Amino acid sequence: MDDRGGSFVAVRRISQGLERGNTCHSTSAEVVAGSTAWLGRGLSCVCAQSRESDARPSFDLTPSQEECLQRLQNRIDIAYDSSIPEHQEALRALWNAAFPEEELRGLISEQWKEMGWQGKDPSTDFRGGGFISLENLLFFATNFPKSFKDLLWKLEGDRSVWEYPFAVAGVNITFMLIQMLDLEAVSFNSTVKPRTMVGAVFLKFLSENESAFDLLYCITFKLMDHQWLAMRASYMDFNTVMKATRRQLERELLLEDITRLEDLPSYGLLTR
């Protein structure tokens, strides 16, 4: 507890000398404490800013594109509900993917802080991103396990003593992408059409790959960490890093020779 009565969250940083084959719950991890109250404010409002592009007219959609977009927006509308068995199982699956050799003692447990959640109950952190933010993390862990572990345990680069908390950062990335792609706008129609060129470009990828949002999430997470290292950032710089990540991602999505997400320059960071 701090002198204001707030609880603390542990953020682990693995020493660079550790071998990647070591188990994830190594006792040599350094533990960094930060105010939970500050963390909630500092890592949940990095993208809530109006942009000039918001005033652009919407783009017409083909029936196929509208169907794909509607399915994605339906996913975004689902709030995490700890009483739903499917949500509980997804959370357990995330733990097992991150810590396969460590048994989870409960869905509410101090163990969750090892992954970078603010407290012992991850459900409180999903409020900003919904169930899709859990699905994004699970997709990342399942499809790119090496990159997932590299980011979880901060295995690459010259790390800061005060590192960003992995899981909470992941929820912020989901939220940032929803805003960047204009997927949360209110509309009287059943489907919200994209109002930006970036949103329209993404919709093309989505119509060809229904997992496009999940894949873009993985690319963005890796790009964010790359920016973090390049900027030699620390805990207080998280918002600045997220803004830089968004700008770079928008630039890459608008490159003329990009025909699929795998063509993005930052995709190479995910697979190296």
Tab-separated table of C-alpha atoms in Angstrom:
chain	number	residue	atom	x	y	z
A	1	MET	CA	0.000	0.000	0.000
A	2	ASP	CA	1.177	3.547	-0.626
A	3	ASP	CA	0.581	6.439	1.747
A	4	ARG	CA	-2.583	7.337	-0.125
A	5	GLY	CA	-4.104	3.942	0.524
A	6	GLY	CA	-3.701	2.643	-3.042
A	7	SER	CA	-2.592	-0.902	-3.799
A	8	PHE	CA	0.417	-1.773	-5.891
A	9	VAL	CA	0.906	-3.856	-9.012
A	10	ALA	CA	4.020	-5.872	-9.739
A	11	VAL	CA	5.688	-5.556	-13.131
A	12	ARG	CA	8.405	-8.087	-13.825
A	13	ARG	CA	11.547	-7.606	-15.852
A	14	ILE	CA	13.748	-10.585	-16.641
A	15	SER	CA	17.493	-10.052	-16.567
A	16	GLN	CA	19.019	-10.065	-20.049
A	17	GLY	CA	21.356	-12.902	-19.203
A	18	LEU	CA	18.556	-15.449	-18.752
A	19	GLU	CA	18.314	-18.195	-21.306
A	20	ARG	CA	15.054	-18.244	-23.240
A	21	GLY	CA	14.572	-21.868	-22.408
A	22	ASN	CA	14.070	-21.073	-18.751
A	23	THR	CA	10.614	-21.372	-17.266
A	24	CYS	CA	8.547	-18.182	-17.316
A	25	HIS	CA	8.160	-17.944	-13.560
A	26	SER	CA	11.888	-17.663	-12.854
A	27	THR	CA	12.642	-16.297	-9.417
A	28	SER	CA	15.360	-14.045	-10.849
A	29	ALA	CA	12.745	-11.619	-12.192
A	30	GLU	CA	12.999	-8.093	-10.913
A	31	VAL	CA	9.784	-6.744	-9.412
A	32	VAL	CA	8.797	-3.149	-9.926
A	33	ALA	CA	5.911	-1.526	-8.064
A	34	GLY	CA	3.612	1.186	-9.359
A	35	SER	CA	0.436	2.777	-8.099
A	36	THR	CA	-2.613	0.863	-9.349
A	37	ALA	CA	-4.692	4.020	-9.385
A	38	TRP	CA	-2.106	5.825	-11.518
A	39	LEU	CA	-1.738	2.812	-13.778
A	40	GLY	CA	-5.437	2.763	-14.527
A	41	ARG	CA	-5.393	6.421	-15.535
A	42	GLY	CA	-2.043	6.379	-17.250
A	43	LEU	CA	-2.631	3.348	-19.465
A	44	SER	CA	-6.282	3.711	-20.406
A	45	CYS	CA	-6.577	7.141	-22.013
A	46	VAL	CA	-3.714	7.247	-24.470
A	47	CYS	CA	-5.895	7.430	-27.595
A	48	ALA	CA	-9.026	9.309	-26.561
A	49	GLN	CA	-8.314	12.316	-28.741
A	50	SER	CA	-10.298	13.723	-31.652
A	51	ARG	CA	-8.628	13.680	-35.037
A	52	GLU	CA	-9.280	15.798	-38.116
A	53	SER	CA	-9.883	12.652	-40.142
A	54	ASP	CA	-12.967	11.889	-38.027
A	55	ALA	CA	-14.943	14.365	-40.126
A	56	ARG	CA	-14.413	12.487	-43.395
A	57	PRO	CA	-17.456	10.900	-45.072
A	58	SER	CA	-18.041	7.184	-44.737
A	59	PHE	CA	-17.023	4.738	-47.459
A	60	ASP	CA	-19.491	2.507	-49.287
A	61	LEU	CA	-19.251	-1.183	-48.431
A	62	THR	CA	-19.890	-4.304	-50.437
A	63	PRO	CA	-22.314	-6.797	-48.844
A	64	SER	CA	-19.365	-9.047	-48.008
A	65	GLN	CA	-17.433	-6.222	-46.361
A	66	GLU	CA	-20.476	-5.142	-44.379
A	67	GLU	CA	-20.974	-8.688	-43.106
A	68	CYS	CA	-17.334	-8.987	-42.011
A	69	LEU	CA	-17.429	-5.598	-40.333
A	70	GLN	CA	-20.655	-6.415	-38.529
A	71	ARG	CA	-19.167	-9.615	-37.113
A	72	LEU	CA	-16.137	-7.708	-35.841
A	73	GLN	CA	-18.286	-4.989	-34.309
A	74	ASN	CA	-20.374	-7.666	-32.628
A	75	ARG	CA	-17.182	-9.013	-31.046
A	76	ILE	CA	-16.225	-5.534	-29.877
A	77	ASP	CA	-19.632	-5.081	-28.224
A	78	ILE	CA	-19.159	-8.124	-25.954
A	79	ALA	CA	-18.123	-7.120	-22.457
A	80	TYR	CA	-16.005	-9.498	-20.413
A	81	ASP	CA	-18.283	-11.345	-17.989
A	82	SER	CA	-16.615	-13.484	-15.339
A	83	SER	CA	-19.842	-15.462	-14.875
A	84	ILE	CA	-19.803	-16.825	-18.449
A	85	PRO	CA	-18.010	-20.217	-18.702
A	86	GLU	CA	-16.607	-19.392	-22.157
A	87	HIS	CA	-14.954	-16.263	-20.769
A	88	GLN	CA	-13.593	-18.155	-17.790
A	89	GLU	CA	-12.091	-20.813	-20.038
A	90	ALA	CA	-10.495	-18.199	-22.299
A	91	LEU	CA	-8.843	-16.610	-19.272
A	92	ARG	CA	-7.547	-19.977	-18.078
A	93	ALA	CA	-6.265	-20.697	-21.593
A	94	LEU	CA	-4.351	-17.418	-21.543
A	95	TRP	CA	-2.713	-18.348	-18.257
A	96	ASN	CA	-1.777	-21.803	-19.537
A	97	ALA	CA	-0.251	-20.299	-22.671
A	98	ALA	CA	1.802	-17.824	-20.642
A	99	PHE	CA	2.769	-20.091	-17.741
A	100	PRO	CA	2.416	-23.717	-18.904
A	101	GLU	CA	4.413	-25.055	-15.975
A	102	GLU	CA	2.685	-23.069	-13.238
A	103	GLU	CA	-0.766	-24.109	-12.041
A	104	LEU	CA	-3.298	-21.293	-11.718
A	105	ARG	CA	-4.824	-21.303	-8.243
A	106	GLY	CA	-7.937	-19.372	-9.246
A	107	LEU	CA	-9.401	-16.827	-11.643
A	108	ILE	CA	-8.955	-14.348	-8.817
A	109	SER	CA	-5.390	-14.737	-7.639
A	110	GLU	CA	-2.290	-12.706	-6.873
A	111	GLN	CA	-0.621	-14.788	-9.588
A	112	TRP	CA	-2.166	-12.612	-12.293
A	113	LYS	CA	0.164	-9.757	-11.373
A	114	GLU	CA	2.981	-11.850	-12.879
A	115	MET	CA	1.399	-11.178	-16.293
A	116	GLY	CA	1.051	-7.460	-15.703
A	117	TRP	CA	-2.554	-7.135	-14.557
A	118	GLN	CA	-3.247	-4.350	-12.092
A	119	GLY	CA	-4.591	-6.605	-9.369
A	120	LYS	CA	-5.598	-10.140	-8.566
A	121	ASP	CA	-8.769	-10.027	-10.703
A	122	PRO	CA	-8.060	-9.470	-14.435
A	123	SER	CA	-11.758	-8.913	-15.144
A	124	THR	CA	-11.469	-5.377	-13.755
A	125	ASP	CA	-8.919	-4.522	-16.460
A	126	PHE	CA	-11.068	-5.775	-19.336
A	127	ARG	CA	-13.561	-2.944	-18.913
A	128	GLY	CA	-11.671	-0.764	-21.367
A	129	GLY	CA	-11.228	-3.416	-24.042
A	130	GLY	CA	-14.008	-5.948	-23.538
A	131	PHE	CA	-13.832	-9.663	-24.207
A	132	ILE	CA	-12.090	-9.045	-27.529
A	133	SER	CA	-9.019	-7.784	-25.675
A	134	LEU	CA	-8.741	-11.209	-24.028
A	135	GLU	CA	-9.270	-12.889	-27.394
A	136	ASN	CA	-6.481	-10.726	-28.844
A	137	LEU	CA	-4.021	-11.765	-26.144
A	138	LEU	CA	-4.964	-15.414	-26.567
A	139	PHE	CA	-4.588	-15.188	-30.361
A	140	PHE	CA	-1.139	-13.668	-29.874
A	141	ALA	CA	-0.073	-16.390	-27.443
A	142	THR	CA	-1.390	-19.158	-29.684
A	143	ASN	CA	-0.179	-17.977	-33.088
A	144	PHE	CA	3.067	-16.191	-32.222
A	145	PRO	CA	4.211	-17.858	-28.991
A	146	LYS	CA	7.849	-16.762	-29.295
A	147	SER	CA	7.018	-13.068	-29.734
A	148	PHE	CA	4.377	-13.340	-27.022
A	149	LYS	CA	6.899	-14.715	-24.538
A	150	ASP	CA	9.556	-12.205	-25.617
A	151	LEU	CA	7.208	-9.346	-24.749
A	152	LEU	CA	5.783	-10.936	-21.623
A	153	TRP	CA	9.230	-11.512	-20.156
A	154	LYS	CA	10.939	-8.522	-21.814
A	155	LEU	CA	13.635	-10.711	-23.331
A	156	GLU	CA	14.766	-8.337	-26.085
A	157	GLY	CA	16.720	-5.111	-25.951
A	158	ASP	CA	18.115	-2.884	-23.236
A	159	ARG	CA	15.105	-2.654	-20.928
A	160	SER	CA	14.108	0.086	-18.534
A	161	VAL	CA	14.058	-0.589	-14.817
A	162	TRP	CA	10.445	0.668	-14.857
A	163	GLU	CA	8.793	-1.384	-17.592
A	164	TYR	CA	5.242	-1.259	-18.940
A	165	PRO	CA	2.901	-3.957	-17.541
A	166	PHE	CA	2.376	-6.494	-20.324
A	167	ALA	CA	-1.309	-7.401	-19.905
A	168	VAL	CA	-2.613	-3.886	-19.251
A	169	ALA	CA	-0.626	-2.650	-22.250
A	170	GLY	CA	-2.321	-5.350	-24.310
A	171	VAL	CA	-5.785	-4.094	-23.352
A	172	ASN	CA	-4.694	-0.566	-24.277
A	173	ILE	CA	-3.576	-1.760	-27.708
A	174	THR	CA	-6.987	-3.296	-28.372
A	175	PHE	CA	-8.637	-0.035	-27.353
A	176	MET	CA	-6.262	2.018	-29.503
A	177	LEU	CA	-6.933	-0.116	-32.598
A	178	ILE	CA	-10.699	0.134	-32.136
A	179	GLN	CA	-10.366	3.917	-32.072
A	180	MET	CA	-7.849	4.144	-34.897
A	181	LEU	CA	-9.999	2.017	-37.203
A	182	ASP	CA	-13.159	3.873	-36.140
A	183	LEU	CA	-14.895	0.675	-35.051
A	184	GLU	CA	-16.704	2.020	-32.004
A	185	ALA	CA	-18.599	4.959	-33.533
A	186	VAL	CA	-22.315	5.159	-32.723
A	187	SER	CA	-24.672	4.735	-35.666
A	188	PHE	CA	-28.381	4.204	-36.192
A	189	ASN	CA	-27.560	1.618	-38.853
A	190	SER	CA	-26.700	-1.978	-38.041
A	191	THR	CA	-23.124	-1.495	-39.245
A	192	VAL	CA	-20.822	1.493	-38.700
A	193	LYS	CA	-18.999	2.348	-41.917
A	194	PRO	CA	-15.352	3.448	-41.816
A	195	ARG	CA	-14.867	7.210	-41.989
A	196	THR	CA	-11.101	7.253	-42.543
A	197	MET	CA	-8.819	5.938	-45.247
A	198	VAL	CA	-7.031	3.790	-42.666
A	199	GLY	CA	-10.345	2.221	-41.671
A	200	ALA	CA	-11.263	1.584	-45.300
A	201	VAL	CA	-7.893	-0.032	-46.023
A	202	PHE	CA	-8.236	-2.268	-42.971
A	203	LEU	CA	-11.723	-3.317	-44.074
A	204	LYS	CA	-10.239	-4.688	-47.296
A	205	PHE	CA	-7.901	-6.860	-45.240
A	206	LEU	CA	-10.770	-7.914	-42.974
A	207	SER	CA	-12.911	-9.038	-45.905
A	208	GLU	CA	-10.055	-11.307	-47.013
A	209	ASN	CA	-9.038	-12.530	-43.552
A	210	GLU	CA	-11.528	-12.636	-40.690
A	211	SER	CA	-8.644	-12.723	-38.200
A	212	ALA	CA	-7.244	-9.450	-39.561
A	213	PHE	CA	-7.992	-7.496	-36.381
A	214	ASP	CA	-6.272	-10.122	-34.228
A	215	LEU	CA	-3.267	-10.215	-36.548
A	216	LEU	CA	-3.017	-6.428	-36.631
A	217	TYR	CA	-3.120	-6.511	-32.829
A	218	CYS	CA	-0.077	-8.796	-32.721
A	219	ILE	CA	1.809	-6.597	-35.197
A	220	THR	CA	0.923	-3.500	-33.171
A	221	PHE	CA	2.030	-4.998	-29.863
A	222	LYS	CA	5.401	-5.912	-31.321
A	223	LEU	CA	5.701	-2.491	-32.975
A	224	MET	CA	4.882	-0.780	-29.678
A	225	ASP	CA	7.656	-2.675	-27.920
A	226	HIS	CA	10.043	-1.823	-30.766
A	227	GLN	CA	9.175	1.872	-30.367
A	228	TRP	CA	9.575	1.541	-26.604
A	229	LEU	CA	13.121	0.292	-27.007
A	230	ALA	CA	14.020	2.780	-29.747
A	231	MET	CA	12.813	5.673	-27.575
A	232	ARG	CA	14.539	4.219	-24.499
A	233	ALA	CA	11.218	4.696	-22.785
A	234	SER	CA	10.293	4.153	-19.176
A	235	TYR	CA	7.034	3.780	-17.274
A	236	MET	CA	5.982	7.434	-17.525
A	237	ASP	CA	6.538	7.456	-21.317
A	238	PHE	CA	3.879	4.875	-22.161
A	239	ASN	CA	1.360	7.354	-23.613
A	240	THR	CA	4.030	8.929	-25.823
A	241	VAL	CA	5.098	5.508	-27.106
A	242	MET	CA	1.488	4.558	-27.882
A	243	LYS	CA	0.953	7.737	-29.883
A	244	ALA	CA	4.149	7.112	-31.852
A	245	THR	CA	3.040	3.521	-32.472
A	246	ARG	CA	-0.308	4.664	-33.816
A	247	ARG	CA	1.298	7.188	-36.176
A	248	GLN	CA	3.713	4.579	-37.547
A	249	LEU	CA	0.951	2.029	-38.003
A	250	GLU	CA	-1.232	4.499	-39.884
A	251	ARG	CA	1.662	5.356	-42.194
A	252	GLU	CA	2.320	1.688	-42.949
A	253	LEU	CA	-1.344	0.887	-43.622
A	254	LEU	CA	-1.468	3.656	-46.238
A	255	LEU	CA	1.615	2.509	-48.174
A	256	GLU	CA	0.736	1.867	-51.811
A	257	ASP	CA	2.305	-1.577	-52.097
A	258	ILE	CA	0.504	-3.113	-49.097
A	259	THR	CA	-1.962	-5.759	-50.284
A	260	ARG	CA	-2.191	-7.774	-47.044
A	261	LEU	CA	-1.210	-7.279	-43.430
A	262	GLU	CA	1.792	-9.531	-43.871
A	263	ASP	CA	3.214	-6.881	-46.244
A	264	LEU	CA	3.427	-4.275	-43.486
A	265	PRO	CA	7.062	-3.457	-42.656
A	266	SER	CA	6.355	-4.047	-38.957
A	267	TYR	CA	5.123	-7.576	-39.623
A	268	GLY	CA	8.776	-8.551	-39.863
A	269	LEU	CA	9.228	-7.616	-36.222
A	270	LEU	CA	6.638	-10.200	-35.287
A	271	THR	CA	8.240	-13.107	-37.099
A	272	ARG	CA	11.966	-12.509	-36.660
